[in-house]
């Protein structure tokens, strides 16, 4: 099989190949989803190294559990559920330590990539760019302080564009529960960001 054929295989084909003994084919799934898995983990944890570790552990767990993967389900949603569970484990470990608050890095050349959310306007001048950065940092901090379930629902739905039913699948709860988490998260963020909203008005 040529390299082009490998690239063109869909997730289900790769999963079947791995389960049939072609273990090296799993690397295709890692290449396909690693960047997004790390991005999802970072938006939940707010720390680059923790996000990388959680994503790597998720792929290991996914590989070990692949024979139990339900055909017909989206591999990406199943994987992100595992990523979310790994992030929960990290979150619980943090909660048992004194230094448990989530922090968003704002220093160094990769600071912008470290943000959960960013506000970018190529037409803005220096003053507005600084203001937008301050708003983004305030919003990131507010998101990081949401209860984990609210944070997860909000981030997956609004920042990663997952449909509510996909978020429910990842979080293993009802769609109505996801809606409730998103609503509460949005209300909390709106309240927290009120001073910034008033300044804009």
mmCIF file of C-alpha atoms in Angstrom:
data_model
loop_
_atom_site.group_PDB
_atom_site.id
_atom_site.type_symbol
_atom_site.label_atom_id
_atom_site.label_comp_id
_atom_site.label_asym_id
_atom_site.label_seq_id
_atom_site.Cartn_x
_atom_site.Cartn_y
_atom_site.Cartn_z
ATOM 1 C CA UNK A 1 0.000 0.000 0.000
ATOM 2 C CA UNK A 2 1.409 3.391 -0.970
ATOM 3 C CA UNK A 3 1.787 6.347 1.328
ATOM 4 C CA UNK A 4 -1.079 8.193 -0.390
ATOM 5 C CA UNK A 5 -3.412 5.299 0.364
ATOM 6 C CA UNK A 6 -2.411 5.441 4.020
ATOM 7 C CA UNK A 7 -3.103 9.170 4.249
ATOM 8 C CA UNK A 8 -6.522 8.731 2.640
ATOM 9 C CA UNK A 9 -7.723 6.037 5.061
ATOM 10 C CA UNK A 10 -10.543 7.137 7.312
ATOM 11 C CA UNK A 11 -10.523 6.597 11.074
ATOM 12 C CA UNK A 12 -12.615 3.423 10.976
ATOM 13 C CA UNK A 13 -10.262 1.807 8.459
ATOM 14 C CA UNK A 14 -7.251 2.627 10.585
ATOM 15 C CA UNK A 15 -8.932 1.317 13.738
ATOM 16 C CA UNK A 16 -9.762 -1.953 11.963
ATOM 17 C CA UNK A 17 -6.182 -2.225 10.723
ATOM 18 C CA UNK A 18 -4.776 -1.734 14.228
ATOM 19 C CA UNK A 19 -7.171 -4.265 15.732
ATOM 20 C CA UNK A 20 -6.202 -6.714 12.969
ATOM 21 C CA UNK A 21 -2.572 -6.540 14.010
ATOM 22 C CA UNK A 22 -1.166 -3.545 12.123
ATOM 23 C CA UNK A 23 -0.165 -1.767 15.328
ATOM 24 C CA UNK A 24 2.015 0.755 13.497
ATOM 25 C CA UNK A 25 -1.121 2.166 11.837
ATOM 26 C CA UNK A 26 -2.073 3.774 15.151
ATOM 27 C CA UNK A 27 0.603 6.371 14.436
ATOM 28 C CA UNK A 28 -1.711 7.708 11.728
ATOM 29 C CA UNK A 29 -4.357 8.482 14.326
ATOM 30 C CA UNK A 30 -1.762 10.119 16.564
ATOM 31 C CA UNK A 31 -0.566 12.301 13.682
ATOM 32 C CA UNK A 32 -4.154 13.184 12.796
ATOM 33 C CA UNK A 33 -5.367 14.135 16.272
ATOM 34 C CA UNK A 34 -2.364 14.932 18.443
ATOM 35 C CA UNK A 35 -2.400 18.694 17.882
ATOM 36 C CA UNK A 36 -6.110 18.986 18.639
ATOM 37 C CA UNK A 37 -5.841 16.670 21.650
ATOM 38 C CA UNK A 38 -3.127 18.876 23.128
ATOM 39 C CA UNK A 39 -5.168 21.986 22.350
ATOM 40 C CA UNK A 40 -8.243 20.549 24.080
ATOM 41 C CA UNK A 41 -6.158 19.493 27.072
ATOM 42 C CA UNK A 42 -4.527 22.906 27.298
ATOM 43 C CA UNK A 43 -7.840 24.726 27.192
ATOM 44 C CA UNK A 44 -8.974 22.568 30.131
ATOM 45 C CA UNK A 45 -5.749 22.685 32.149
ATOM 46 C CA UNK A 46 -4.109 25.983 31.228
ATOM 47 C CA UNK A 47 -0.605 24.514 31.411
ATOM 48 C CA UNK A 48 1.367 23.439 28.356
ATOM 49 C CA UNK A 49 3.320 20.576 29.953
ATOM 50 C CA UNK A 50 0.253 19.180 31.736
ATOM 51 C CA UNK A 51 -1.671 19.360 28.470
ATOM 52 C CA UNK A 52 1.052 17.517 26.576
ATOM 53 C CA UNK A 53 1.281 14.824 29.253
ATOM 54 C CA UNK A 54 -2.518 14.390 29.410
ATOM 55 C CA UNK A 55 -2.728 14.076 25.631
ATOM 56 C CA UNK A 56 0.066 11.496 25.514
ATOM 57 C CA UNK A 57 -1.533 9.461 28.288
ATOM 58 C CA UNK A 58 -4.843 9.660 26.434
ATOM 59 C CA UNK A 59 -3.310 8.158 23.296
ATOM 60 C CA UNK A 60 -1.757 5.347 25.325
ATOM 61 C CA UNK A 61 -5.116 4.606 26.936
ATOM 62 C CA UNK A 62 -6.881 4.859 23.572
ATOM 63 C CA UNK A 63 -4.464 2.373 22.031
ATOM 64 C CA UNK A 64 -4.969 -0.074 24.890
ATOM 65 C CA UNK A 65 -8.755 0.290 24.736
ATOM 66 C CA UNK A 66 -9.053 0.318 20.934
ATOM 67 C CA UNK A 67 -10.511 -3.218 20.710
ATOM 68 C CA UNK A 68 -13.445 -1.951 22.796
ATOM 69 C CA UNK A 69 -14.064 1.044 20.545
ATOM 70 C CA UNK A 70 -17.619 0.966 19.212
ATOM 71 C CA UNK A 71 -17.815 0.909 15.441
ATOM 72 C CA UNK A 72 -19.963 3.684 14.060
ATOM 73 C CA UNK A 73 -18.983 6.131 16.792
ATOM 74 C CA UNK A 74 -16.650 9.023 15.936
ATOM 75 C CA UNK A 75 -13.103 8.153 16.925
ATOM 76 C CA UNK A 76 -12.340 11.833 17.577
ATOM 77 C CA UNK A 77 -15.200 12.180 20.083
ATOM 78 C CA UNK A 78 -14.152 8.954 21.801
ATOM 79 C CA UNK A 79 -10.555 10.175 21.980
ATOM 80 C CA UNK A 80 -11.527 13.580 23.371
ATOM 81 C CA UNK A 81 -13.552 11.809 26.063
ATOM 82 C CA UNK A 82 -10.361 10.033 27.116
ATOM 83 C CA UNK A 83 -8.444 13.326 26.990
ATOM 84 C CA UNK A 84 -11.112 14.943 29.170
ATOM 85 C CA UNK A 85 -10.855 12.103 31.689
ATOM 86 C CA UNK A 86 -7.071 12.487 31.831
ATOM 87 C CA UNK A 87 -7.563 16.203 32.441
ATOM 88 C CA UNK A 88 -9.953 15.397 35.277
ATOM 89 C CA UNK A 89 -7.221 13.275 36.856
ATOM 90 C CA UNK A 90 -4.773 16.182 36.643
ATOM 91 C CA UNK A 91 -7.381 18.558 38.032
ATOM 92 C CA UNK A 92 -8.008 16.270 41.026
ATOM 93 C CA UNK A 93 -4.272 16.023 41.731
ATOM 94 C CA UNK A 94 -4.017 19.796 41.693
ATOM 95 C CA UNK A 95 -6.943 20.098 44.075
ATOM 96 C CA UNK A 96 -4.991 18.063 46.628
ATOM 97 C CA UNK A 97 -2.074 20.490 46.587
ATOM 98 C CA UNK A 98 -1.712 24.013 47.895
ATOM 99 C CA UNK A 99 -0.642 25.253 44.460
ATOM 100 C CA UNK A 100 -3.811 24.132 42.707
ATOM 101 C CA UNK A 101 -4.886 27.222 40.785
ATOM 102 C CA UNK A 102 -4.794 27.155 37.015
ATOM 103 C CA UNK A 103 -2.532 29.714 35.437
ATOM 104 C CA UNK A 104 -2.257 30.952 31.890
ATOM 105 C CA UNK A 105 1.254 31.710 30.664
ATOM 106 C CA UNK A 106 1.606 35.223 29.269
ATOM 107 C CA UNK A 107 5.379 35.436 28.909
ATOM 108 C CA UNK A 108 7.834 34.404 26.247
ATOM 109 C CA UNK A 109 7.612 34.276 22.471
ATOM 110 C CA UNK A 110 4.846 31.666 22.483
ATOM 111 C CA UNK A 111 2.583 33.598 24.853
ATOM 112 C CA UNK A 112 -0.169 34.078 22.324
ATOM 113 C CA UNK A 113 -0.325 30.357 21.533
ATOM 114 C CA UNK A 114 -0.597 29.703 25.287
ATOM 115 C CA UNK A 115 -3.861 31.604 25.531
ATOM 116 C CA UNK A 116 -7.142 29.734 25.692
ATOM 117 C CA UNK A 117 -8.812 32.649 23.962
ATOM 118 C CA UNK A 118 -7.236 35.576 22.175
ATOM 119 C CA UNK A 119 -8.626 38.797 20.761
ATOM 120 C CA UNK A 120 -6.903 39.844 17.568
ATOM 121 C CA UNK A 121 -7.727 42.781 15.351
ATOM 122 C CA UNK A 122 -5.171 43.517 12.613
ATOM 123 C CA UNK A 123 -6.655 47.009 12.197
ATOM 124 C CA UNK A 124 -6.182 48.003 15.842
ATOM 125 C CA UNK A 125 -3.511 50.387 17.072
ATOM 126 C CA UNK A 126 -1.066 49.766 19.959
ATOM 127 C CA UNK A 127 -3.484 50.990 22.648
ATOM 128 C CA UNK A 128 -6.350 48.806 21.440
ATOM 129 C CA UNK A 129 -4.056 45.801 21.033
ATOM 130 C CA UNK A 130 -2.942 46.205 24.644
ATOM 131 C CA UNK A 131 -6.563 46.524 25.762
ATOM 132 C CA UNK A 132 -7.565 43.421 23.780
ATOM 133 C CA UNK A 133 -4.716 41.469 25.356
ATOM 134 C CA UNK A 134 -5.792 42.542 28.843
ATOM 135 C CA UNK A 135 -9.370 41.489 28.096
ATOM 136 C CA UNK A 136 -8.175 38.123 26.768
ATOM 137 C CA UNK A 137 -6.078 37.522 29.874
ATOM 138 C CA UNK A 138 -8.979 38.455 32.151
ATOM 139 C CA UNK A 139 -11.299 36.144 30.232
ATOM 140 C CA UNK A 140 -8.781 33.292 30.295
ATOM 141 C CA UNK A 141 -8.394 33.675 34.045
ATOM 142 C CA UNK A 142 -12.165 33.713 34.482
ATOM 143 C CA UNK A 143 -12.526 30.539 32.391
ATOM 144 C CA UNK A 144 -9.761 28.833 34.365
ATOM 145 C CA UNK A 145 -11.627 29.446 37.621
ATOM 146 C CA UNK A 146 -14.902 27.890 36.482
ATOM 147 C CA UNK A 147 -15.871 24.573 38.099
ATOM 148 C CA UNK A 148 -14.383 21.794 36.004
ATOM 149 C CA UNK A 149 -17.627 20.531 34.450
ATOM 150 C CA UNK A 150 -18.745 24.037 33.493
ATOM 151 C CA UNK A 151 -15.294 24.806 32.117
ATOM 152 C CA UNK A 152 -15.249 21.600 30.110
ATOM 153 C CA UNK A 153 -18.706 22.118 28.613
ATOM 154 C CA UNK A 154 -18.021 25.766 27.765
ATOM 155 C CA UNK A 155 -14.583 25.125 26.276
ATOM 156 C CA UNK A 156 -15.601 22.131 24.168
ATOM 157 C CA UNK A 157 -18.759 23.811 22.861
ATOM 158 C CA UNK A 158 -17.706 27.433 22.382
ATOM 159 C CA UNK A 159 -13.941 27.220 21.866
ATOM 160 C CA UNK A 160 -13.648 23.917 20.009
ATOM 161 C CA UNK A 161 -16.963 24.095 18.178
ATOM 162 C CA UNK A 162 -18.350 20.749 19.308
ATOM 163 C CA UNK A 163 -22.090 20.258 19.029
ATOM 164 C CA UNK A 164 -23.911 19.886 22.332
ATOM 165 C CA UNK A 165 -24.554 16.202 21.694
ATOM 166 C CA UNK A 166 -20.839 15.649 21.020
ATOM 167 C CA UNK A 167 -19.955 17.423 24.265
ATOM 168 C CA UNK A 168 -22.483 15.223 26.054
ATOM 169 C CA UNK A 169 -20.784 12.172 24.574
ATOM 170 C CA UNK A 170 -17.357 13.391 25.688
ATOM 171 C CA UNK A 171 -18.590 14.251 29.188
ATOM 172 C CA UNK A 172 -20.811 11.151 29.343
ATOM 173 C CA UNK A 173 -23.905 13.010 30.447
ATOM 174 C CA UNK A 174 -27.201 14.195 29.002
ATOM 175 C CA UNK A 175 -27.441 17.027 26.500
ATOM 176 C CA UNK A 176 -29.636 18.900 28.964
ATOM 177 C CA UNK A 177 -26.863 18.689 31.545
ATOM 178 C CA UNK A 178 -24.371 20.110 29.058
ATOM 179 C CA UNK A 179 -26.755 22.967 28.289
ATOM 180 C CA UNK A 180 -27.007 23.689 32.005
ATOM 181 C CA UNK A 181 -23.219 23.717 32.419
ATOM 182 C CA UNK A 182 -22.787 25.997 29.392
ATOM 183 C CA UNK A 183 -25.516 28.354 30.630
ATOM 184 C CA UNK A 184 -24.015 28.605 34.118
ATOM 185 C CA UNK A 185 -20.516 29.071 32.739
ATOM 186 C CA UNK A 186 -21.692 31.819 30.387
ATOM 187 C CA UNK A 187 -23.561 33.588 33.191
ATOM 188 C CA UNK A 188 -20.526 33.403 35.475
ATOM 189 C CA UNK A 189 -18.202 34.718 32.776
ATOM 190 C CA UNK A 190 -20.604 37.539 31.891
ATOM 191 C CA UNK A 191 -20.704 38.577 35.545
ATOM 192 C CA UNK A 192 -16.940 38.320 35.918
ATOM 193 C CA UNK A 193 -16.319 40.322 32.749
ATOM 194 C CA UNK A 194 -18.916 43.005 33.539
ATOM 195 C CA UNK A 195 -16.302 45.709 34.311
ATOM 196 C CA UNK A 196 -14.737 45.130 30.880
ATOM 197 C CA UNK A 197 -18.138 45.147 29.192
ATOM 198 C CA UNK A 198 -19.027 48.436 30.900
ATOM 199 C CA UNK A 199 -15.741 49.944 29.752
ATOM 200 C CA UNK A 200 -16.550 49.042 26.154
ATOM 201 C CA UNK A 201 -19.972 50.675 26.461
#
